[in-house]
């Protein structure tokens, strides 16, 4: 099976600005940031889309949410940040390896997009 772009970054086969990593996930800076803090939080386990996650992924998904809060706090945005998950091409997903966009550092309007 062909590795995703994110698997290659996690495996250090191609460069990526890693700002956090633990046994379950890696966070990198987005190459086209939409805010002062725009990180991608990527599980080490390759799950193509959120809708492809199963019951066995519940703890991993929870870990991602908790890691996001810790990472936002470490970057000075612990009280104001947004998490975005694009599920599928029609929702804007371009890399089919589940990832959370962690965004902060500017006013975020609602509704997005």
N, CA, C and O atoms as a GROMACS GRO file, in nm:
protein
  452
    1UNK      N    1   0.083  -0.118   0.000
    1UNK     CA    2   0.000   0.000   0.000
    1UNK      C    3   0.088   0.125   0.000
    1UNK      O    4   0.190   0.129   0.068
    2UNK      N    5   0.049   0.224  -0.075
    2UNK     CA    6   0.123   0.349  -0.086
    2UNK      C    7   0.102   0.432   0.040
    2UNK      O    8  -0.011   0.447   0.087
    3UNK      N    9   0.210   0.487   0.094
    3UNK     CA   10   0.200   0.572   0.211
    3UNK      C   11   0.139   0.706   0.174
    3UNK      O   12   0.160   0.758   0.065
    4UNK      N   13   0.063   0.762   0.268
    4UNK     CA   14   0.010   0.897   0.250
    4UNK      C   15   0.121   0.998   0.275
    4UNK      O   16   0.225   0.965   0.332
    5UNK      N   17   0.097   1.121   0.231
    5UNK     CA   18   0.190   1.230   0.257
    5UNK      C   19   0.219   1.241   0.406
    5UNK      O   20   0.334   1.262   0.446
    6UNK      N   21   0.116   1.227   0.488
    6UNK     CA   22   0.135   1.240   0.632
    6UNK      C   23   0.215   1.124   0.690
    6UNK      O   24   0.296   1.144   0.781
    7UNK      N   25   0.195   1.003   0.640
    7UNK     CA   26   0.277   0.891   0.686
    7UNK      C   27   0.424   0.915   0.653
    7UNK      O   28   0.511   0.883   0.734
    8UNK      N   29   0.451   0.972   0.537
    8UNK     CA   30   0.589   1.002   0.498
    8UNK      C   31   0.650   1.108   0.589
    8UNK      O   32   0.768   1.099   0.622
    9UNK      N   33   0.571   1.207   0.629
    9UNK     CA   34   0.620   1.308   0.724
    9UNK      C   35   0.645   1.245   0.860
    9UNK      O   36   0.750   1.267   0.920
   10UNK      N   37   0.550   1.166   0.908
   10UNK     CA   38   0.565   1.099   1.037
   10UNK      C   39   0.690   1.011   1.038
   10UNK      O   40   0.761   1.005   1.138
   11UNK      N   41   0.716   0.941   0.927
   11UNK     CA   42   0.830   0.851   0.916
   11UNK      C   43   0.959   0.924   0.879
   11UNK      O   44   1.063   0.861   0.858
   12UNK      N   45   0.953   1.057   0.870
   12UNK     CA   46   1.069   1.141   0.838
   12UNK      C   47   1.127   1.113   0.699
   12UNK      O   48   1.246   1.132   0.675
   13UNK      N   49   1.041   1.067   0.609
   13UNK     CA   50   1.085   1.044   0.472
   13UNK      C   51   1.081   1.171   0.390
   13UNK      O   52   1.156   1.186   0.293
   14UNK      N   53   0.993   1.264   0.428
   14UNK     CA   54   0.989   1.397   0.367
   14UNK      C   55   0.979   1.498   0.480
   14UNK      O   56   0.933   1.464   0.589
   15UNK      N   57   1.021   1.622   0.457
   15UNK     CA   58   1.022   1.720   0.566
   15UNK      C   59   0.882   1.768   0.604
   15UNK      O   60   0.791   1.773   0.521
   16UNK      N   61   0.870   1.802   0.727
   16UNK     CA   62   0.751   1.864   0.782
   16UNK      C   63   0.791   1.931   0.913
   16UNK      O   64   0.875   1.878   0.986
   17UNK      N   65   0.734   2.045   0.942
   17UNK     CA   66   0.767   2.118   1.065
   17UNK      C   67   0.686   2.059   1.180
   17UNK      O   68   0.574   2.101   1.205
   18UNK      N   69   0.744   1.962   1.249
   18UNK     CA   70   0.676   1.893   1.359
   18UNK      C   71   0.687   1.979   1.484
   18UNK      O   72   0.797   2.018   1.524
   19UNK      N   73   0.573   2.007   1.546
   19UNK     CA   74   0.570   2.090   1.666
   19UNK      C   75   0.528   2.012   1.790
   19UNK      O   76   0.538   2.060   1.902
   20UNK      N   77   0.479   1.889   1.768
   20UNK     CA   78   0.437   1.803   1.880
   20UNK      C   79   0.435   1.660   1.829
   20UNK      O   80   0.398   1.633   1.715
   21UNK      N   81   0.475   1.569   1.916
   21UNK     CA   82   0.452   1.428   1.884
   21UNK      C   83   0.448   1.348   2.012
   21UNK      O   84   0.515   1.380   2.110
   22UNK      N   85   0.368   1.246   2.008
   22UNK     CA   86   0.360   1.149   2.116
   22UNK      C   87   0.338   1.012   2.053
   22UNK      O   88   0.348   0.998   1.931
   23UNK      N   89   0.308   0.914   2.132
   23UNK     CA   90   0.297   0.777   2.080
   23UNK      C   91   0.176   0.758   1.987
   23UNK      O   92   0.172   0.661   1.911
   24UNK      N   93   0.079   0.849   1.992
   24UNK     CA   94  -0.043   0.834   1.912
   24UNK      C   95  -0.059   0.932   1.797
   24UNK      O   96  -0.133   0.906   1.703
   25UNK      N   97   0.010   1.046   1.805
   25UNK     CA   98  -0.013   1.149   1.703
   25UNK      C   99   0.107   1.240   1.685
   25UNK      O  100   0.201   1.241   1.765
   26UNK      N  101   0.101   1.315   1.577
   26UNK     CA  102   0.202   1.415   1.543
   26UNK      C  103   0.127   1.542   1.502
   26UNK      O  104   0.022   1.534   1.438
   27UNK      N  105   0.180   1.657   1.540
   27UNK     CA  106   0.125   1.785   1.494
   27UNK      C  107   0.231   1.856   1.412
   27UNK      O  108   0.347   1.867   1.453
   28UNK      N  109   0.190   1.906   1.295
   28UNK     CA  110   0.280   1.979   1.207
   28UNK      C  111   0.219   2.114   1.172
   28UNK      O  112   0.098   2.132   1.181
   29UNK      N  113   0.304   2.207   1.132
   29UNK     CA  114   0.253   2.335   1.084
   29UNK      C  115   0.193   2.314   0.946
   29UNK      O  116   0.250   2.243   0.862
   30UNK      N  117   0.078   2.377   0.921
   30UNK     CA  118   0.016   2.373   0.790
   30UNK      C  119   0.103   2.453   0.692
   30UNK      O  120   0.152   2.560   0.728
   31UNK      N  121   0.123   2.402   0.571
   31UNK     CA  122   0.207   2.472   0.475
   31UNK      C  123   0.138   2.593   0.413
   31UNK      O  124   0.202   2.676   0.349
   32UNK      N  125   0.006   2.603   0.431
   32UNK     CA  126  -0.070   2.717   0.381
   32UNK      C  127  -0.161   2.765   0.494
   32UNK      O  128  -0.283   2.748   0.487
   33UNK      N  129  -0.103   2.827   0.599
   33UNK     CA  130  -0.182   2.860   0.718
   33UNK      C  131  -0.290   2.964   0.693
   33UNK      O  132  -0.272   3.059   0.618
   34UNK      N  133  -0.404   2.941   0.760
   34UNK     CA  134  -0.515   3.034   0.752
   34UNK      C  135  -0.528   3.118   0.877
   34UNK      O  136  -0.623   3.195   0.891
   35UNK      N  137  -0.433   3.104   0.969
   35UNK     CA  138  -0.435   3.177   1.096
   35UNK      C  139  -0.294   3.173   1.154
   35UNK      O  140  -0.212   3.092   1.112
   36UNK      N  141  -0.265   3.260   1.252
   36UNK     CA  142  -0.133   3.257   1.315
   36UNK      C  143  -0.095   3.118   1.369
   36UNK      O  144   0.021   3.077   1.359
   37UNK      N  145  -0.192   3.048   1.426
   37UNK     CA  146  -0.170   2.908   1.461
   37UNK      C  147  -0.257   2.825   1.369
   37UNK      O  148  -0.380   2.831   1.378
   38UNK      N  149  -0.196   2.750   1.282
   38UNK     CA  150  -0.269   2.656   1.196
   38UNK      C  151  -0.184   2.531   1.188
   38UNK      O  152  -0.090   2.521   1.109
   39UNK      N  153  -0.221   2.436   1.273
   39UNK     CA  154  -0.148   2.310   1.283
   39UNK      C  155  -0.237   2.196   1.234
   39UNK      O  156  -0.360   2.206   1.238
   40UNK      N  157  -0.175   2.090   1.190
   40UNK     CA  158  -0.246   1.969   1.152
   40UNK      C  159  -0.211   1.862   1.254
   40UNK      O  160  -0.094   1.829   1.273
   41UNK      N  161  -0.312   1.809   1.319
   41UNK     CA  162  -0.294   1.706   1.420
   41UNK      C  163  -0.329   1.572   1.355
   41UNK      O  164  -0.444   1.549   1.316
   42UNK      N  165  -0.230   1.486   1.343
   42UNK     CA  166  -0.240   1.366   1.261
   42UNK      C  167  -0.219   1.241   1.346
   42UNK      O  168  -0.116   1.230   1.413
   43UNK      N  169  -0.314   1.149   1.346
   43UNK     CA  170  -0.289   1.024   1.418
   43UNK      C  171  -0.183   0.942   1.346
   43UNK      O  172  -0.176   0.943   1.223
   44UNK      N  173  -0.102   0.872   1.421
   44UNK     CA  174  -0.002   0.784   1.360
   44UNK      C  175  -0.070   0.671   1.282
   44UNK      O  176  -0.020   0.626   1.179
   45UNK      N  177  -0.184   0.627   1.332
   45UNK     CA  178  -0.261   0.523   1.262
   45UNK      C  179  -0.326   0.587   1.140
   45UNK      O  180  -0.398   0.686   1.153
   46UNK      N  181  -0.302   0.533   1.021
   46UNK     CA  182  -0.365   0.591   0.902
   46UNK      C  183  -0.512   0.549   0.888
   46UNK      O  184  -0.543   0.435   0.855
   47UNK      N  185  -0.599   0.645   0.914
   47UNK     CA  186  -0.743   0.628   0.895
   47UNK      C  187  -0.778   0.725   0.782
   47UNK      O  188  -0.758   0.845   0.799
   48UNK      N  189  -0.829   0.678   0.668
   48UNK     CA  190  -0.849   0.769   0.554
   48UNK      C  191  -0.939   0.889   0.584
   48UNK      O  192  -0.903   1.003   0.554
   49UNK      N  193  -1.056   0.866   0.644
   49UNK     CA  194  -1.151   0.973   0.673
   49UNK      C  195  -1.211   0.945   0.811
   49UNK      O  196  -1.205   0.833   0.860
   50UNK      N  197  -1.269   1.046   0.871
   50UNK     CA  198  -1.333   1.027   1.001
   50UNK      C  199  -1.440   0.920   0.992
   50UNK      O  200  -1.455   0.839   1.084
   51UNK      N  201  -1.515   0.919   0.883
   51UNK     CA  202  -1.623   0.819   0.870
   51UNK      C  203  -1.569   0.676   0.856
   51UNK      O  204  -1.646   0.581   0.863
   52UNK      N  205  -1.438   0.661   0.836
   52UNK     CA  206  -1.377   0.528   0.829
   52UNK      C  207  -1.331   0.478   0.965
   52UNK      O  208  -1.291   0.362   0.978
   53UNK      N  209  -1.336   0.562   1.066
   53UNK     CA  210  -1.296   0.521   1.201
   53UNK      C  211  -1.401   0.426   1.256
   53UNK      O  212  -1.520   0.437   1.226
   54UNK      N  213  -1.355   0.332   1.337
   54UNK     CA  214  -1.445   0.236   1.397
   54UNK      C  215  -1.443   0.245   1.548
   54UNK      O  216  -1.371   0.327   1.605
   55UNK      N  217  -1.522   0.160   1.614
   55UNK     CA  218  -1.525   0.161   1.759
   55UNK      C  219  -1.387   0.142   1.822
   55UNK      O  220  -1.360   0.192   1.931
   56UNK      N  221  -1.301   0.069   1.753
   56UNK     CA  222  -1.165   0.046   1.805
   56UNK      C  223  -1.082   0.175   1.805
   56UNK      O  224  -0.975   0.178   1.866
   57UNK      N  225  -1.128   0.279   1.737
   57UNK     CA  226  -1.055   0.406   1.729
   57UNK      C  227  -1.105   0.510   1.829
   57UNK      O  228  -1.056   0.623   1.830
   58UNK      N  229  -1.200   0.473   1.912
   58UNK     CA  230  -1.259   0.569   2.006
   58UNK      C  231  -1.154   0.634   2.095
   58UNK      O  232  -1.153   0.756   2.110
   59UNK      N  233  -1.066   0.556   2.154
   59UNK     CA  234  -0.965   0.612   2.244
   59UNK      C  235  -0.869   0.703   2.167
   59UNK      O  236  -0.829   0.807   2.218
   60UNK      N  237  -0.833   0.665   2.046
   60UNK     CA  238  -0.744   0.747   1.964
   60UNK      C  239  -0.810   0.881   1.931
   60UNK      O  240  -0.745   0.985   1.940
   61UNK      N  241  -0.936   0.879   1.894
   61UNK     CA  242  -1.006   1.004   1.863
   61UNK      C  243  -1.015   1.094   1.985
   61UNK      O  244  -0.998   1.216   1.974
   62UNK      N  245  -1.041   1.036   2.100
   62UNK     CA  246  -1.041   1.114   2.224
   62UNK      C  247  -0.904   1.172   2.254
   62UNK      O  248  -0.893   1.286   2.298
   63UNK      N  249  -0.801   1.093   2.229
   63UNK     CA  250  -0.664   1.141   2.251
   63UNK      C  251  -0.636   1.263   2.163
   63UNK      O  252  -0.574   1.359   2.209
   64UNK      N  253  -0.680   1.259   2.038
   64UNK     CA  254  -0.658   1.372   1.949
   64UNK      C  255  -0.723   1.499   2.003
   64UNK      O  256  -0.664   1.607   1.997
   65UNK      N  257  -0.843   1.487   2.056
   65UNK     CA  258  -0.913   1.603   2.110
   65UNK      C  259  -0.838   1.660   2.231
   65UNK      O  260  -0.820   1.782   2.242
   66UNK      N  261  -0.793   1.573   2.320
   66UNK     CA  262  -0.720   1.620   2.438
   66UNK      C  263  -0.585   1.677   2.400
   66UNK      O  264  -0.541   1.777   2.456
   67UNK      N  265  -0.517   1.613   2.303
   67UNK     CA  266  -0.388   1.665   2.257
   67UNK      C  267  -0.406   1.803   2.195
   67UNK      O  268  -0.321   1.890   2.215
   68UNK      N  269  -0.513   1.824   2.122
   68UNK     CA  270  -0.538   1.954   2.059
   68UNK      C  271  -0.542   2.064   2.165
   68UNK      O  272  -0.483   2.171   2.147
   69UNK      N  273  -0.612   2.040   2.274
   69UNK     CA  274  -0.619   2.140   2.381
   69UNK      C  275  -0.483   2.168   2.442
   69UNK      O  276  -0.450   2.284   2.469
   70UNK      N  277  -0.404   2.065   2.463
   70UNK     CA  278  -0.269   2.084   2.520
   70UNK      C  279  -0.179   2.160   2.423
   70UNK      O  280  -0.104   2.248   2.464
   71UNK      N  281  -0.187   2.126   2.296
   71UNK     CA  282  -0.103   2.192   2.196
   71UNK      C  283  -0.144   2.338   2.182
   71UNK      O  284  -0.058   2.425   2.174
   72UNK      N  285  -0.273   2.366   2.178
   72UNK     CA  286  -0.321   2.505   2.170
   72UNK      C  287  -0.271   2.585   2.289
   72UNK      O  288  -0.227   2.699   2.273
   73UNK      N  289  -0.278   2.527   2.408
   73UNK     CA  290  -0.231   2.596   2.528
   73UNK      C  291  -0.081   2.622   2.519
   73UNK      O  292  -0.034   2.730   2.556
   74UNK      N  293  -0.006   2.525   2.470
   74UNK     CA  294   0.140   2.540   2.458
   74UNK      C  295   0.177   2.651   2.360
   74UNK      O  296   0.285   2.709   2.370
   75UNK      N  297   0.089   2.680   2.265
   75UNK     CA  298   0.113   2.786   2.168
   75UNK      C  299   0.047   2.918   2.208
   75UNK      O  300   0.050   3.015   2.132
   76UNK      N  301  -0.012   2.922   2.328
   76UNK     CA  302  -0.071   3.046   2.378
   76UNK      C  303  -0.215   3.071   2.338
   76UNK      O  304  -0.264   3.182   2.352
   77UNK      N  305  -0.283   2.968   2.287
   77UNK     CA  306  -0.421   2.984   2.241
   77UNK      C  307  -0.516   2.887   2.311
   77UNK      O  308  -0.617   2.846   2.253
   78UNK      N  309  -0.486   2.853   2.433
   78UNK     CA  310  -0.564   2.753   2.505
   78UNK      C  311  -0.708   2.790   2.532
   78UNK      O  312  -0.790   2.702   2.558
   79UNK      N  313  -0.741   2.918   2.527
   79UNK     CA  314  -0.878   2.962   2.555
   79UNK      C  315  -0.958   2.990   2.429
   79UNK      O  316  -1.080   3.009   2.436
   80UNK      N  317  -0.892   2.994   2.313
   80UNK     CA  318  -0.963   3.029   2.189
   80UNK      C  319  -0.898   2.961   2.070
   80UNK      O  320  -0.798   3.009   2.016
   81UNK      N  321  -0.956   2.850   2.029
   81UNK     CA  322  -0.907   2.780   1.911
   81UNK      C  323  -1.023   2.704   1.848
   81UNK      O  324  -1.128   2.685   1.910
   82UNK      N  325  -1.001   2.660   1.726
   82UNK     CA  326  -1.103   2.583   1.654
   82UNK      C  327  -1.039   2.457   1.601
   82UNK      O  328  -0.924   2.456   1.558
   83UNK      N  329  -1.117   2.349   1.605
   83UNK     CA  330  -1.078   2.223   1.542
   83UNK      C  331  -1.168   2.199   1.422
   83UNK      O  332  -1.290   2.215   1.432
   84UNK      N  333  -1.109   2.161   1.310
   84UNK     CA  334  -1.184   2.134   1.189
   84UNK      C  335  -1.141   1.998   1.135
   84UNK      O  336  -1.022   1.969   1.126
   85UNK      N  337  -1.240   1.917   1.100
   85UNK     CA  338  -1.213   1.790   1.032
   85UNK      C  339  -1.290   1.792   0.901
   85UNK      O  340  -1.413   1.802   0.900
   86UNK      N  341  -1.219   1.783   0.791
   86UNK     CA  342  -1.281   1.772   0.660
   86UNK      C  343  -1.294   1.624   0.628
   86UNK      O  344  -1.195   1.551   0.628
   87UNK      N  345  -1.415   1.580   0.602
   87UNK     CA  346  -1.441   1.438   0.575
   87UNK      C  347  -1.483   1.422   0.429
   87UNK      O  348  -1.598   1.445   0.394
   88UNK      N  349  -1.389   1.382   0.345
   88UNK     CA  350  -1.418   1.360   0.204
   88UNK      C  351  -1.383   1.479   0.117
   88UNK      O  352  -1.373   1.592   0.165
   89UNK      N  353  -1.364   1.451  -0.010
   89UNK     CA  354  -1.323   1.554  -0.106
   89UNK      C  355  -1.424   1.669  -0.114
   89UNK      O  356  -1.384   1.785  -0.124
   90UNK      N  357  -1.552   1.639  -0.109
   90UNK     CA  358  -1.652   1.745  -0.119
   90UNK      C  359  -1.653   1.836   0.003
   90UNK      O  360  -1.708   1.947  -0.002
   91UNK      N  361  -1.594   1.791   0.112
   91UNK     CA  362  -1.582   1.874   0.232
   91UNK      C  363  -1.447   1.945   0.239
   91UNK      O  364  -1.418   2.015   0.336
   92UNK      N  365  -1.363   1.925   0.136
   92UNK     CA  366  -1.234   1.993   0.132
   92UNK      C  367  -1.116   1.908   0.172
   92UNK      O  368  -1.004   1.959   0.180
   93UNK      N  369  -1.137   1.780   0.198
   93UNK     CA  370  -1.024   1.694   0.236
   93UNK      C  371  -0.940   1.665   0.112
   93UNK      O  372  -0.991   1.620   0.010
   94UNK      N  373  -0.810   1.692   0.123
   94UNK     CA  374  -0.720   1.668   0.010
   94UNK      C  375  -0.617   1.559   0.038
   94UNK      O  376  -0.564   1.499  -0.055
   95UNK      N  377  -0.589   1.532   0.165
   95UNK     CA  378  -0.501   1.422   0.203
   95UNK      C  379  -0.588   1.321   0.277
   95UNK      O  380  -0.647   1.353   0.380
   96UNK      N  381  -0.596   1.201   0.224
   96UNK     CA  382  -0.686   1.102   0.282
   96UNK      C  383  -0.616   1.019   0.389
   96UNK      O  384  -0.593   0.899   0.377
   97UNK      N  385  -0.583   1.093   0.495
   97UNK     CA  386  -0.530   1.042   0.622
   97UNK      C  387  -0.592   1.138   0.724
   97UNK      O  388  -0.556   1.256   0.728
   98UNK      N  389  -0.683   1.088   0.804
   98UNK     CA  390  -0.754   1.171   0.900
   98UNK      C  391  -0.660   1.271   0.966
   98UNK      O  392  -0.550   1.235   1.008
   99UNK      N  393  -0.703   1.395   0.975
   99UNK     CA  394  -0.626   1.496   1.045
   99UNK      C  395  -0.720   1.607   1.092
   99UNK      O  396  -0.823   1.633   1.030
  100UNK      N  397  -0.683   1.670   1.201
  100UNK     CA  398  -0.758   1.782   1.256
  100UNK      C  399  -0.680   1.909   1.231
  100UNK      O  400  -0.560   1.916   1.256
  101UNK      N  401  -0.749   2.010   1.180
  101UNK     CA  402  -0.688   2.143   1.168
  101UNK      C  403  -0.709   2.211   1.303
  101UNK      O  404  -0.822   2.223   1.350
  102UNK      N  405  -0.602   2.256   1.363
  102UNK     CA  406  -0.604   2.327   1.490
  102UNK      C  407  -0.570   2.473   1.457
  102UNK      O  408  -0.457   2.505   1.420
  103UNK      N  409  -0.670   2.560   1.472
  103UNK     CA  410  -0.660   2.697   1.424
  103UNK      C  411  -0.683   2.794   1.539
  103UNK      O  412  -0.773   2.774   1.621
  104UNK      N  413  -0.603   2.899   1.546
  104UNK     CA  414  -0.621   3.002   1.648
  104UNK      C  415  -0.535   3.123   1.619
  104UNK      O  416  -0.452   3.122   1.528
  105UNK      N  417  -0.556   3.227   1.698
  105UNK     CA  418  -0.472   3.346   1.687
  105UNK      C  419  -0.534   3.459   1.608
  105UNK      O  420  -0.469   3.562   1.585
  106UNK      N  421  -0.658   3.442   1.565
  106UNK     CA  422  -0.730   3.551   1.498
  106UNK      C  423  -0.878   3.527   1.525
  106UNK      O  424  -0.917   3.416   1.560
  107UNK      N  425  -0.962   3.631   1.509
  107UNK     CA  426  -1.106   3.609   1.527
  107UNK      C  427  -1.157   3.508   1.424
  107UNK      O  428  -1.125   3.517   1.306
  108UNK      N  429  -1.235   3.414   1.469
  108UNK     CA  430  -1.292   3.309   1.382
  108UNK      C  431  -1.441   3.330   1.375
  108UNK      O  432  -1.510   3.333   1.477
  109UNK      N  433  -1.490   3.346   1.256
  109UNK     CA  434  -1.632   3.376   1.236
  109UNK      C  435  -1.714   3.249   1.220
  109UNK      O  436  -1.661   3.141   1.194
  110UNK      N  437  -1.843   3.265   1.237
  110UNK     CA  438  -1.936   3.155   1.219
  110UNK      C  439  -2.049   3.202   1.130
  110UNK      O  440  -2.096   3.314   1.152
  111UNK      N  441  -2.096   3.128   1.036
  111UNK     CA  442  -2.049   2.994   1.001
  111UNK      C  443  -1.921   3.000   0.918
  111UNK      O  444  -1.897   3.098   0.847
  112UNK      N  445  -1.840   2.895   0.928
  112UNK     CA  446  -1.718   2.890   0.846
  112UNK      C  447  -1.752   2.853   0.702
  112UNK      O  448  -1.864   2.810   0.673
  113UNK      N  449  -1.657   2.871   0.614
  113UNK     CA  450  -1.666   2.826   0.476
  113UNK      C  451  -1.779   2.887   0.402
  113UNK      O  452  -1.798   2.859   0.284
   0.00000   0.00000   0.00000
